[in-house]
Amino acid sequence: MAEARVEVLRRLARRGANPQLQRALQKSRPVDIAAALGHLPPSEQRRLFLLLPVSEETAEVLFRLDQRDLEPLVRQLPFDRLVKLLDLMEPDDEADVIERLPLELKDKVLAAIQKEDKVLVEDILAWPEDSAGGIMQPIAFRLREDSTCRDAIAALHDQQDRLENIFYVYVENEDEQLVGVTSLRALLSHPPATPLKDIMTVDLIKVSPLDDQEEVARIASRYDLLAVPVVDENLHLVGIVTIDDVIDVIKEEALEDMMLMAGVPDEPDPHAGGIFKAARQRFTWLLVTLFGGIGMAEVIGIFENALAKQAILAGFIPVMLGTGGNVGIQAATVAVRNIAMGTDANTPLLSAVFRETRVGLLLGLGFATALGAYSLLRWWDTPLIGLAIANSILATVVVAAGVGTLVPLTLHRLSIDPAVATGPFVTTTIDLIAVLIYFTTAVAVLGL
Amino acid sequence: MAEARVEVLRRLARRGANPQLQRALQKSRPVDIAAALGHLPPSEQRRLFLLLPVSEETAEVLFRLDQRDLEPLVRQLPFDRLVKLLDLMEPDDEADVIERLPLELKDKVLAAIQKEDKVLVEDILAWPEDSAGGIMQPIAFRLREDSTCRDAIAALHDQQDRLENIFYVYVENEDEQLVGVTSLRALLSHPPATPLKDIMTVDLIKVSPLDDQEEVARIASRYDLLAVPVVDENLHLVGIVTIDDVIDVIKEEALEDMMLMAGVPDEPDPHAGGIFKAARQRFTWLLVTLFGGIGMAEVIGIFENALAKQAILAGFIPVMLGTGGNVGIQAATVAVRNIAMGTDANTPLLSAVFRETRVGLLLGLGFATALGAYSLLRWWDTPLIGLAIANSILATVVVAAGVGTLVPLTLHRLSIDPAVATGPFVTTTIDLIAVLIYFTTAVAVLGL
């Protein structure tokens, strides 16, 4: 559905069919217009964007644009139009867009936006980007505890322009400290004269502005909250983190984990800094592979004479490394998943490792049988090759399963993100172990 | 915070301190009680659970339990207490719990629950588990289009027991077809006599019961919806999928992708079927590694004579495979990420591959310099070894970057989940290519 609308907009824009385009734009949602803009060359982006009215919807288009499209567009846009659009945004979205503006525009814009917004935006920008303060909306619907349901509904009418979404009604005492929360539904379903303090929940879940956004998302999803209040050290309500931001955080963190697992630094656009920057960042991680590889070359070098006598041993290096690596990654992934789901919370470390090692033993026996049979049939005259291969693969797989489980669980206990466990570092370690096991076993069995 | 509460409950339960435990339970949220239950042995689980009143909160504890804890607990629970708790749940949660009951209890329970609930629960159970129908709440707040805001607020008072969360007000025509939607806030901010059809949004976003839950989650998060209406082919509203379920789906799918990337089948508990089942499932995937490994042994076997003359060549097999594999996984991960973020939507396939290949070229030059220098210093008397190594690693890294990008992008265009691209299949293919490049280059350069 969304794709079709985006495609229609893109085609009309490219054809330069302004009247039809304008009609199509009126029927489109901001996120789809932003996606269509992403498909256009800069000059056409500008033309399409200028067809849009100065409205809250157009402001949201700006907010929804990818970094890659936002930069060239804002540079081409008349400055006062940009400022007018920013003035129409909620402070949290406004701060997000201003944060992403090119440096030379940022200060000019901050000086030009409405004064009351400016204070709020600067407050948000002052917090770390990935903290509760950095993603919160600095406005909330709040009332004194002695207000009645009737007062609350009246206040709602008055303030509705200012408040984008009202998920909860926050209740403060006379020192402006957050003391309770209630819902719109509760306002409507109690007699109008009921004071808020009689219907509010006092057992509040709240976060502080410096809490990590991931922690805020975890709390919101654990307790099924539509908004989490952010309070400072004096218990003053400074803002709320809303469910739509929570979803963005959850999606962001999942991608971040995935990138971490592959050893690619997570950036808004991995190609933004050009291919040199991309190559440099990835190379840092790959250095582990490089040094590990040189280490393995040295280890194998020790067995040069054995290899010269039985060159065929070299042929099994790949299967030893590949199997060890994949079994290790599988074990690590299961461990990371169990940590994420909380399934292993009450399993002692050693029993989890022991359990995975037994899975490894079964897998190892399977591999030993298959590879042993293959080697036996292939090198019928040297049956010891089969024995050497079978023994090494068994040992490698068991060790890989154990290490693959132990590392993420240990990292988690040390409060390090366990997702790094499937990255190059652990894989290379397992590779080194596999090569050592393989050659020592082969040399011992074959008497080389 | 959550962890501390869980720990307190667990300790009081183990000590058998019932009065203190009861007080602590009253102050705890269902999700924390469920987590504490997960830390207790079955007999103590039962004892703690029977301390809880028959209430909606206790019903939610049941809903929040892990599969591993739910099964033994429901078997030990008095049957009529279980039924009473189920009767207190929302139909979607109720269906979820009944779905997870042991088979022998399932039919008994379905026969015993309240009749009106039974119809709703059976409706949900009839849809596929991972479809919009399978996760929807079959109840929504709906009104006719000629009702006024005043009618709507009155209806809200009447129906509030039935409705857990009211995110939107759905508006139907006289044929009971869904024609619009409005918000509680709109009800409150318009004059009481305004008919709903004057304030409703007619440009509705809706899904059908058979739509995949992942698609529903994508729509909800794209358009920032708190609930997505589910309509049948006659445009009758059959239920709503709410934001809390959307979050669960997003988290589930992220973990599923991660498991897919490692070739581990995603199951609620990877150890539920015992270690034999776990080993069998993972072995299926590893078979690719096994056959790939045998293939590589055969390829290397072709170069047995060359290896017998220059055994040291074997030492570089690991670094060729490791680097090729890791560069390929990095490229694939970047591609998967760009697909997920929609960043690459407007980049032609070949230009994306070309871009990553250039990053690969830079990385390859780095590796070639480092490994070439190492080999040159290490085997000073045979400088051609360094040349062979440098050439092969360069070629391997460039090819790996290209293949790693091409495969997920192609899979995506074929509507296959691109996350499989970093699994054993692609890694093994890159390994095979790396071995071939390495030995043909080495033999050519060294004239073996």
Coordinates of N, CA, C and O in Angstrom, one line a residue, chain B residues 226-294:
Chain B
L226 N -1.5 3.8 17.4 CA -1.6 3.1 18.7 C -2.4 1.8 18.5 O -2.3 1.0 19.4
A227 N -3.2 1.8 17.5 CA -3.9 0.5 17.2 C -4.3 0.5 15.7 O -4.5 1.6 15.1
V228 N -4.3 -0.7 15.2 CA -4.6 -0.8 13.7 C -5.9 -1.6 13.6 O -6.0 -2.7 14.2
P229 N -6.9 -1.1 12.9 CA -8.1 -1.9 12.8 C -8.0 -3.0 11.9 O -7.3 -2.9 10.8
V230 N -8.6 -4.2 12.2 CA -8.6 -5.3 11.4 C -10.0 -5.5 10.8 O -11.0 -5.6 11.5
V231 N -10.1 -5.5 9.5 CA -11.5 -5.5 8.8 C -11.5 -6.8 7.9 O -10.5 -7.1 7.3
D232 N -12.7 -7.4 7.8 CA -12.9 -8.5 6.9 C -13.2 -8.0 5.5 O -13.2 -6.8 5.2
E233 N -13.5 -9.0 4.6 CA -13.7 -8.6 3.2 C -14.9 -7.8 3.0 O -15.0 -7.0 2.0
N234 N -15.9 -7.8 4.0 CA -17.1 -6.9 3.9 C -16.9 -5.6 4.6 O -17.8 -4.9 4.8
L235 N -15.6 -5.3 4.9 CA -15.3 -4.0 5.6 C -15.9 -4.0 7.0 O -16.0 -2.9 7.6
H236 N -16.2 -5.1 7.6 CA -16.7 -5.1 9.0 C -15.5 -5.2 9.9 O -14.5 -5.9 9.6
L237 N -15.5 -4.4 10.9 CA -14.4 -4.3 11.9 C -14.4 -5.6 12.7 O -15.4 -5.8 13.4
V238 N -13.4 -6.4 12.7 CA -13.4 -7.6 13.5 C -12.5 -7.6 14.7 O -12.6 -8.4 15.6
G239 N -11.7 -6.5 14.8 CA -10.8 -6.4 15.9 C -9.8 -5.3 15.7 O -9.8 -4.6 14.7
I240 N -8.9 -5.1 16.8 CA -7.8 -4.2 16.6 C -6.5 -4.8 17.1 O -6.6 -5.6 18.1
V241 N -5.4 -4.5 16.5 CA -4.1 -4.9 17.0 C -3.5 -3.7 17.7 O -3.4 -2.6 17.1
T242 N -3.2 -3.9 19.0 CA -2.8 -2.7 19.8 C -1.3 -2.6 19.9 O -0.6 -3.6 19.6
I243 N -0.8 -1.4 20.2 CA 0.6 -1.1 20.2 C 1.4 -2.0 21.1 O 2.6 -2.3 20.7
D244 N 0.9 -2.5 22.2 CA 1.7 -3.4 23.0 C 2.0 -4.7 22.3 O 3.1 -5.3 22.4
D245 N 1.0 -5.2 21.5 CA 1.3 -6.4 20.7 C 2.3 -6.1 19.5 O 3.1 -6.9 19.1
V246 N 2.2 -4.8 19.0 CA 3.1 -4.4 17.9 C 4.5 -4.5 18.4 O 5.4 -5.0 17.8
I247 N 4.7 -4.0 19.7 CA 6.1 -4.0 20.2 C 6.6 -5.4 20.4 O 7.7 -5.7 20.1
D248 N 5.7 -6.3 20.9 CA 6.1 -7.7 21.0 C 6.5 -8.3 19.7 O 7.5 -9.0 19.6
V249 N 5.7 -8.0 18.6 CA 6.1 -8.5 17.3 C 7.4 -8.0 16.8 O 8.2 -8.8 16.3
I250 N 7.7 -6.7 17.0 CA 8.9 -6.1 16.6 C 10.1 -6.8 17.3 O 11.1 -7.2 16.7
K251 N 10.0 -7.0 18.6 CA 11.0 -7.7 19.3 C 11.2 -9.1 18.9 O 12.4 -9.6 18.7
E252 N 10.1 -9.8 18.7 CA 10.2 -11.2 18.2 C 10.9 -11.3 16.9 O 11.7 -12.2 16.7
E253 N 10.5 -10.4 15.9 CA 11.0 -10.5 14.6 C 12.5 -10.2 14.6 O 13.3 -10.8 13.8
A254 N 13.0 -9.3 15.5 CA 14.4 -8.9 15.5 C 15.2 -10.2 16.0 O 16.2 -10.5 15.4
L255 N 14.7 -10.9 17.0 CA 15.3 -12.1 17.5 C 15.3 -13.2 16.4 O 16.3 -13.9 16.2
E256 N 14.2 -13.3 15.7 CA 14.1 -14.3 14.6 C 15.1 -14.1 13.6 O 15.8 -15.0 13.1
D257 N 15.3 -12.8 13.2 CA 16.3 -12.5 12.2 C 17.7 -12.9 12.7 O 18.5 -13.4 11.9
M258 N 18.0 -12.6 13.9 CA 19.3 -12.9 14.5 C 19.5 -14.4 14.4 O 20.6 -14.9 14.1
M259 N 18.5 -15.2 14.8 CA 18.6 -16.7 14.8 C 18.8 -17.2 13.4 O 19.6 -18.0 13.1
L260 N 18.1 -16.5 12.5 CA 18.2 -16.9 11.1 C 19.6 -16.7 10.5 O 20.1 -17.5 9.8
M261 N 20.2 -15.6 11.0 CA 21.5 -15.3 10.5 C 22.5 -16.3 11.0 O 23.5 -16.5 10.3
A262 N 22.3 -17.0 12.1 CA 23.2 -18.0 12.6 C 22.8 -19.4 12.2 O 23.4 -20.3 12.6
G263 N 21.6 -19.5 11.6 CA 21.2 -20.8 11.2 C 20.7 -21.6 12.4 O 20.9 -22.8 12.4
V264 N 20.1 -21.0 13.3 CA 19.4 -21.7 14.4 C 17.9 -21.5 14.3 O 17.5 -20.4 14.2
P265 N 17.1 -22.6 14.2 CA 15.7 -22.3 14.1 C 15.2 -21.6 15.3 O 15.6 -21.9 16.4
D266 N 14.3 -20.7 15.1 CA 13.7 -19.9 16.2 C 12.6 -20.6 16.9 O 11.5 -20.8 16.3
E267 N 12.7 -21.0 18.1 CA 11.6 -21.6 18.9 C 11.5 -20.9 20.2 O 12.5 -20.3 20.7
P268 N 10.3 -20.9 20.8 CA 10.1 -20.2 22.1 C 11.3 -20.6 23.1 O 11.8 -19.7 23.7
D269 N 11.7 -21.8 23.2 CA 12.8 -22.2 24.1 C 13.6 -23.2 23.3 O 13.2 -24.3 23.1
P270 N 14.8 -22.8 22.9 CA 15.7 -23.6 22.0 C 16.0 -24.9 22.7 O 16.5 -25.8 22.0
H271 N 15.8 -25.1 24.0 CA 16.2 -26.3 24.6 C 14.9 -27.1 25.0 O 15.0 -28.2 25.6
A272 N 13.8 -26.6 24.6 CA 12.5 -27.2 25.1 C 12.5 -28.7 24.7 O 12.0 -29.6 25.4
G273 N 12.9 -29.0 23.5 CA 12.8 -30.4 23.0 C 13.9 -31.3 23.4 O 14.1 -32.4 22.8
G274 N 14.8 -30.8 24.3 CA 15.9 -31.6 24.7 C 17.1 -31.4 23.8 O 17.0 -30.8 22.7
I275 N 18.3 -31.9 24.2 CA 19.5 -31.6 23.4 C 19.5 -32.3 22.1 O 20.1 -31.9 21.1
F276 N 18.8 -33.5 22.0 CA 18.8 -34.2 20.8 C 18.1 -33.4 19.7 O 18.6 -33.3 18.5
K277 N 17.0 -32.8 20.0 CA 16.2 -32.0 19.0 C 17.1 -30.8 18.6 O 17.2 -30.5 17.5
A278 N 17.7 -30.2 19.6 CA 18.5 -29.0 19.4 C 19.6 -29.3 18.4 O 19.9 -28.6 17.4
A279 N 20.3 -30.5 18.7 CA 21.4 -30.9 17.8 C 20.9 -31.2 16.4 O 21.6 -30.8 15.5
R280 N 19.8 -31.9 16.3 CA 19.3 -32.3 15.0 C 19.0 -31.1 14.2 O 19.4 -30.9 13.0
Q281 N 18.3 -30.1 14.8 CA 17.9 -28.9 14.1 C 19.1 -28.1 13.6 O 19.2 -27.6 12.5
R282 N 20.1 -28.0 14.5 CA 21.3 -27.2 14.1 C 22.1 -27.9 13.1 O 22.8 -27.4 12.2
F283 N 22.1 -29.3 13.2 CA 22.9 -30.1 12.3 C 22.5 -29.9 10.8 O 23.3 -29.8 9.9
T284 N 21.1 -29.8 10.6 CA 20.6 -29.6 9.3 C 21.3 -28.4 8.6 O 21.7 -28.5 7.4
W285 N 21.4 -27.3 9.3 CA 22.1 -26.2 8.8 C 23.6 -26.4 8.6 O 24.1 -25.9 7.6
L286 N 24.2 -27.1 9.5 CA 25.6 -27.2 9.5 C 26.0 -28.2 8.4 O 27.2 -28.2 8.0
L287 N 25.1 -29.0 7.8 CA 25.3 -29.9 6.7 C 26.0 -29.1 5.6 O 26.9 -29.6 4.9
V288 N 25.5 -27.9 5.4 CA 26.1 -27.0 4.3 C 27.6 -26.8 4.6 O 28.4 -27.0 3.7
T289 N 27.9 -26.6 5.8 CA 29.3 -26.4 6.2 C 30.1 -27.7 5.9 O 31.2 -27.7 5.5
L290 N 29.4 -28.8 6.3 CA 30.1 -30.2 6.1 C 30.4 -30.4 4.6 O 31.5 -30.7 4.2
F291 N 29.3 -30.3 3.8 CA 29.6 -30.5 2.4 C 30.5 -29.5 1.7 O 31.4 -29.9 0.9
G292 N 30.4 -28.3 2.1 CA 31.3 -27.2 1.7 C 32.7 -27.6 2.1 O 33.7 -27.5 1.3
G293 N 32.9 -28.1 3.3 CA 34.2 -28.5 3.8 C 34.8 -29.6 3.0 O 36.0 -29.6 2.6
I294 N 34.0 -30.6 2.7 CA 34.4 -31.7 1.9 C 34.8 -31.2 0.5 O 35.8 -31.6 -0.1

